[in-house]
PDB file of C-alpha atoms in Angstrom:
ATOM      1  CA  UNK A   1     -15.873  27.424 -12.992  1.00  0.00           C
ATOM      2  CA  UNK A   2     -14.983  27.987 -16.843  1.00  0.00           C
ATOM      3  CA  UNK A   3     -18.533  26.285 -18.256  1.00  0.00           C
ATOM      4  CA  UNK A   4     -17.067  22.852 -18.169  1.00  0.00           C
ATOM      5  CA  UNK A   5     -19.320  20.254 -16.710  1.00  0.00           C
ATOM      6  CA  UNK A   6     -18.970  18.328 -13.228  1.00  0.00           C
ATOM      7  CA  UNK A   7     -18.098  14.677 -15.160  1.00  0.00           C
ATOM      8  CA  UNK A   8     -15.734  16.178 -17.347  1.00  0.00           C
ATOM      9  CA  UNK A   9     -13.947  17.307 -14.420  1.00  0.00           C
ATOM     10  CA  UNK A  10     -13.241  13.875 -12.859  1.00  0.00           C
ATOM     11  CA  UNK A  11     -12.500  12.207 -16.416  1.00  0.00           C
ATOM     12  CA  UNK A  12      -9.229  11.045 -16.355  1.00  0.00           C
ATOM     13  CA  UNK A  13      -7.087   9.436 -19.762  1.00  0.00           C
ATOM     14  CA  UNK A  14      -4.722   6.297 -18.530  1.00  0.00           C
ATOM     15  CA  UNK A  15      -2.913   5.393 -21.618  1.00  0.00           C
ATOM     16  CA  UNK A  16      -5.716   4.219 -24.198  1.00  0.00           C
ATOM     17  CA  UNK A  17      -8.573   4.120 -20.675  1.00  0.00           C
ATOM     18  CA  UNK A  18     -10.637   6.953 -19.911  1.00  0.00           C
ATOM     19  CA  UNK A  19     -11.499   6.763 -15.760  1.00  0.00           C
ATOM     20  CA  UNK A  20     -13.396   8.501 -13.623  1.00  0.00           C
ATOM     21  CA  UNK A  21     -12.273   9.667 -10.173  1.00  0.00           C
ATOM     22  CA  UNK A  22     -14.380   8.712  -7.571  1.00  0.00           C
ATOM     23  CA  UNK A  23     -11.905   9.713  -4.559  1.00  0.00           C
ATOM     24  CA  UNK A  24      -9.293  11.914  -3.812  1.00  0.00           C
ATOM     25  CA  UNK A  25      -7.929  12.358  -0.217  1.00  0.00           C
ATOM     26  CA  UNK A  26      -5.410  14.705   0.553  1.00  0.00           C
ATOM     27  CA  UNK A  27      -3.792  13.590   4.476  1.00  0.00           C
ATOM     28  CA  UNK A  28      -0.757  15.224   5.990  1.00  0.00           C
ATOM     29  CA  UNK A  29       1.887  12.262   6.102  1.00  0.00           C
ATOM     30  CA  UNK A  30       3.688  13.719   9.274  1.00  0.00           C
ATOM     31  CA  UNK A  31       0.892  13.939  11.842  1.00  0.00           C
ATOM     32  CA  UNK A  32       1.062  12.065  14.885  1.00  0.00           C
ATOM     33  CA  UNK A  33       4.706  12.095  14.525  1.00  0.00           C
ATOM     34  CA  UNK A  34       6.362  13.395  17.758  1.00  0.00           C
ATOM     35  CA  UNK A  35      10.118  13.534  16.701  1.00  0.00           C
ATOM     36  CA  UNK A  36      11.941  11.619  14.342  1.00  0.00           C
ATOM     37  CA  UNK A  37      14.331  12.060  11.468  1.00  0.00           C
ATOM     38  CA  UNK A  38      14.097  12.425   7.753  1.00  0.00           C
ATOM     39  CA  UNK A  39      15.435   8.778   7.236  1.00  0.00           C
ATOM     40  CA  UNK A  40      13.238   7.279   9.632  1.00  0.00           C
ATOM     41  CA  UNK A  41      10.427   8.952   8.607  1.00  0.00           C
ATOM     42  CA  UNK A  42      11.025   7.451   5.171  1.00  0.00           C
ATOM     43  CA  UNK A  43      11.580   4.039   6.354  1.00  0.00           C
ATOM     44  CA  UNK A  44       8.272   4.593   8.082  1.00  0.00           C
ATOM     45  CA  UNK A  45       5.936   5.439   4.994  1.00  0.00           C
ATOM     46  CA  UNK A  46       7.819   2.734   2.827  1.00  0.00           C
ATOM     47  CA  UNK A  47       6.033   0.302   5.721  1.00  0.00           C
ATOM     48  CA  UNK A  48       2.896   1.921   5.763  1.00  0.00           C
ATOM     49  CA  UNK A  49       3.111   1.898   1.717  1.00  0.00           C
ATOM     50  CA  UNK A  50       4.239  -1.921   1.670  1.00  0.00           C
ATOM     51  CA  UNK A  51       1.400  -3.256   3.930  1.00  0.00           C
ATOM     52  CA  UNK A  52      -1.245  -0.818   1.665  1.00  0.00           C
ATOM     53  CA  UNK A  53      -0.217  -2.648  -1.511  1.00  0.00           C
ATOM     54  CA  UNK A  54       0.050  -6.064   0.282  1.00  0.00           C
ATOM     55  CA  UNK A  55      -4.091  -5.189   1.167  1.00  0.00           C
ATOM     56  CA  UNK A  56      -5.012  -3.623  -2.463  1.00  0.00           C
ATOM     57  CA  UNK A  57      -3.054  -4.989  -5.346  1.00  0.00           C
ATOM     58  CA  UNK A  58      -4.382  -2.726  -7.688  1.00  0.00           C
ATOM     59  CA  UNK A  59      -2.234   0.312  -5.260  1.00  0.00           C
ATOM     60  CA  UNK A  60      -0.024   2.087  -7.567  1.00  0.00           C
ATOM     61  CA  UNK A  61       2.673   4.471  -5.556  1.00  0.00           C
ATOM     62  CA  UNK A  62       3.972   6.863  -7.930  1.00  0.00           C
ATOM     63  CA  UNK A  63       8.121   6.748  -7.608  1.00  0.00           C
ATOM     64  CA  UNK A  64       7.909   3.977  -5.391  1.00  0.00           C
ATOM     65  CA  UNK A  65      11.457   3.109  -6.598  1.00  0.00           C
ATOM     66  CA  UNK A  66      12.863   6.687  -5.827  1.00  0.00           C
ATOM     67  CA  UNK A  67      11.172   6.217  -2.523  1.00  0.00           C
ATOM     68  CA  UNK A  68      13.067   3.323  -2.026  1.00  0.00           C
ATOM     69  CA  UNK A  69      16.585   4.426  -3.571  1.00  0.00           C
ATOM     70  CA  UNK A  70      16.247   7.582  -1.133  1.00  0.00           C
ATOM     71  CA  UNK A  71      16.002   4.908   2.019  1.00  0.00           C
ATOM     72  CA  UNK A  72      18.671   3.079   1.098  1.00  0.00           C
ATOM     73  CA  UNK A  73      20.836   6.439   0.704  1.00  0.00           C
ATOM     74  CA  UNK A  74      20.058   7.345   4.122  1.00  0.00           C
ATOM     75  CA  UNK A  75      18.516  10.852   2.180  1.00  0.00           C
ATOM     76  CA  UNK A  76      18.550  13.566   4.804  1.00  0.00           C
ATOM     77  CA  UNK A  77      15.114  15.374   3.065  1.00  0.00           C
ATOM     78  CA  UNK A  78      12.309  14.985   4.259  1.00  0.00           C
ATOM     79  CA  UNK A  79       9.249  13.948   2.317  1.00  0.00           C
ATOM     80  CA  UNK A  80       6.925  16.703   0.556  1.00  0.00           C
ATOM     81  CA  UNK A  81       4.088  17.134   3.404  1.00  0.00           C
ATOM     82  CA  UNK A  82       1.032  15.708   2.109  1.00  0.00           C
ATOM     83  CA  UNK A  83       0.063  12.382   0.984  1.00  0.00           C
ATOM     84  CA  UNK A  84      -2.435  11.964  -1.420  1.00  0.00           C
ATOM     85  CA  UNK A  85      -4.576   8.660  -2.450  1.00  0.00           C
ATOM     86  CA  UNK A  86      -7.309   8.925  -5.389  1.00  0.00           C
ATOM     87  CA  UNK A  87      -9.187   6.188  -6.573  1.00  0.00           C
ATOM     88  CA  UNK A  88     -10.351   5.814  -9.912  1.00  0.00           C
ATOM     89  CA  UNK A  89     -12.715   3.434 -11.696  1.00  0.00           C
ATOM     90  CA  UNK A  90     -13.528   2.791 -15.323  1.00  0.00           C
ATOM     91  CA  UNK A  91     -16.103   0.843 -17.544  1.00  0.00           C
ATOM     92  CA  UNK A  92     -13.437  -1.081 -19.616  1.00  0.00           C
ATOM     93  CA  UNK A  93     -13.254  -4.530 -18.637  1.00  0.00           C
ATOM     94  CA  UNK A  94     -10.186  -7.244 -19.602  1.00  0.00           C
ATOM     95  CA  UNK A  95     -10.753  -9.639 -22.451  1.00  0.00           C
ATOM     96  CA  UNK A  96     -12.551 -12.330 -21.744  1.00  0.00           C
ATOM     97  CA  UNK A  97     -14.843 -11.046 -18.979  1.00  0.00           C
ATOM     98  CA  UNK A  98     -18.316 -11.406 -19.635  1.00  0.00           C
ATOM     99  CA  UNK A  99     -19.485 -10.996 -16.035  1.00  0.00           C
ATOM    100  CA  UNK A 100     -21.106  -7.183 -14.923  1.00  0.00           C
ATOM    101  CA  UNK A 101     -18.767  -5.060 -13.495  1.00  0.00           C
ATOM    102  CA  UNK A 102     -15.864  -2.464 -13.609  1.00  0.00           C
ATOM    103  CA  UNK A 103     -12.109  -2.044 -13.112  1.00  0.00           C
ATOM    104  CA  UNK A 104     -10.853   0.337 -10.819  1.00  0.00           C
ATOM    105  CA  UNK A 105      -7.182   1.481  -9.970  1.00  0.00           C
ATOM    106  CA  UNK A 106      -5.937   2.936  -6.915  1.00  0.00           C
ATOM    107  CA  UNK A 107      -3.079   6.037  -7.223  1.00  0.00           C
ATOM    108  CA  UNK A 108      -0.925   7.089  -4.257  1.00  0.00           C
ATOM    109  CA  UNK A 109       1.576   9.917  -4.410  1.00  0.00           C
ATOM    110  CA  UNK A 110       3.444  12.705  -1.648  1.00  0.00           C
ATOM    111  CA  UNK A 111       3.541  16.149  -2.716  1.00  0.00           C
ATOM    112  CA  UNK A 112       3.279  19.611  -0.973  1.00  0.00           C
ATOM    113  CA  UNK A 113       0.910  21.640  -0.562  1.00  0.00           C
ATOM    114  CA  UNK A 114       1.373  24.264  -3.008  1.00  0.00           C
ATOM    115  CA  UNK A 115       0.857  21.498  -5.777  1.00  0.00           C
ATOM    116  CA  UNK A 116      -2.331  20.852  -7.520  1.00  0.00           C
ATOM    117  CA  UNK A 117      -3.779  17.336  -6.587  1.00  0.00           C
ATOM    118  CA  UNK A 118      -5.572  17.169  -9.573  1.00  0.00           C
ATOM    119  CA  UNK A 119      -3.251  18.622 -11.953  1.00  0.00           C
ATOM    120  CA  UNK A 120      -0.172  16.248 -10.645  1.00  0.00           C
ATOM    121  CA  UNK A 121      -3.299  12.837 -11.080  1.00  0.00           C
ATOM    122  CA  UNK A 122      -3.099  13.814 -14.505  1.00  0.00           C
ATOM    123  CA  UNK A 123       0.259  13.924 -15.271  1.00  0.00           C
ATOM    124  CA  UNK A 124       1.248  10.422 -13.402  1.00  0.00           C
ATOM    125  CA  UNK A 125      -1.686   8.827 -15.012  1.00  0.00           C
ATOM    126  CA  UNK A 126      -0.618   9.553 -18.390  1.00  0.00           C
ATOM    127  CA  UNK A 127       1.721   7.294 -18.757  1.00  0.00           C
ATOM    128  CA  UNK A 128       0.631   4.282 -17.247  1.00  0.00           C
ATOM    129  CA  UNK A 129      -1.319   1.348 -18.633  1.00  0.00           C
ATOM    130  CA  UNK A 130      -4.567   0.966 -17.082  1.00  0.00           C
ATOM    131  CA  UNK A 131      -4.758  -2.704 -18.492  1.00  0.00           C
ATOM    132  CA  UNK A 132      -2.045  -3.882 -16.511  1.00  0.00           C
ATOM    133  CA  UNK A 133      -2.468  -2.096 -13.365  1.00  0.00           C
ATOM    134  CA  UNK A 134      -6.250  -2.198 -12.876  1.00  0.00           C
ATOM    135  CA  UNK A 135      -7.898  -5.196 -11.132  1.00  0.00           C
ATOM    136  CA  UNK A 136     -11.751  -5.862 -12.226  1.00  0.00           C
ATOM    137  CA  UNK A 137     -14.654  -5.332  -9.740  1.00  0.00           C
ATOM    138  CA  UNK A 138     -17.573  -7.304 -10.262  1.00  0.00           C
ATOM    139  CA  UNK A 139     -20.987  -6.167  -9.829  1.00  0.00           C
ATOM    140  CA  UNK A 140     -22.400  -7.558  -6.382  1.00  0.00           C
ATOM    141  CA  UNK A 141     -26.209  -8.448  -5.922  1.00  0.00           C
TER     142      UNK A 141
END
């Protein structure tokens, strides 16, 4: 460790938001899978990834559009091997809230395994606007 300290580690800026990272799972997207083809196996995680966001609104899938384009092109590549999922939550609260509580924001992602999960959280979070992607948690008795 280079002398940083363990909450500085998990800070995370998303556009004007600092976040913390509360989870990060890292899942191979191809187990269970028998046989199958590049295509289908796309078609496949575009399902899985449609039902996800139907369950948590506040899912963001990083290139979910490039995802989709690929489908539709019938790409014959499959999709980096891992599929990783980190959860994030932050103190910042929408305008007009008054009730206790947090917002939290949900990031989902495929990349291989050589890649850095928490190097490659950083760089998609950058850009994005907590305020319009997070969905506020309120505290529960």
């Amino acid at each position: 460790m280079n002398g940083a300290r363990i909450h500085e580690l998990r800070g995370y800026e998303v556009g004007p938001v600092r976040a913390e990272l509360r989870a990060l799972t890292v899942e191979d997207n191809r187990e269970g899978m028998l046989e199958g083809t590049p295509y289908l196996h796309r078609r496949m995680s575009l399902l899985r990834i449609g039902t996800a966001m139907a369950a948590y609104p506040h899912l963001y899938v990083h290139d979910l559009d490039v995802l989709r384009a690929d489908a539709e092109s019938r790409l014959d590549e499959w999709l980096p091997r891992e599929t990783v999922r980190a959860r994030l939550k932050s103190w910042w609260l929408p305008e007009g809230i008054t009730d206790p509580g947090h917002t939290e924001l949900s990031v989902m992602w495929f990349q291989t395994a050589a890649e850095d999960p928490f190097a490659r959280l950083a760089a998609i979070l950058r850009p994005l606007e907590w305020t319009s992607l997070a969905r506020f948690v309120p505290f529960e008795d």
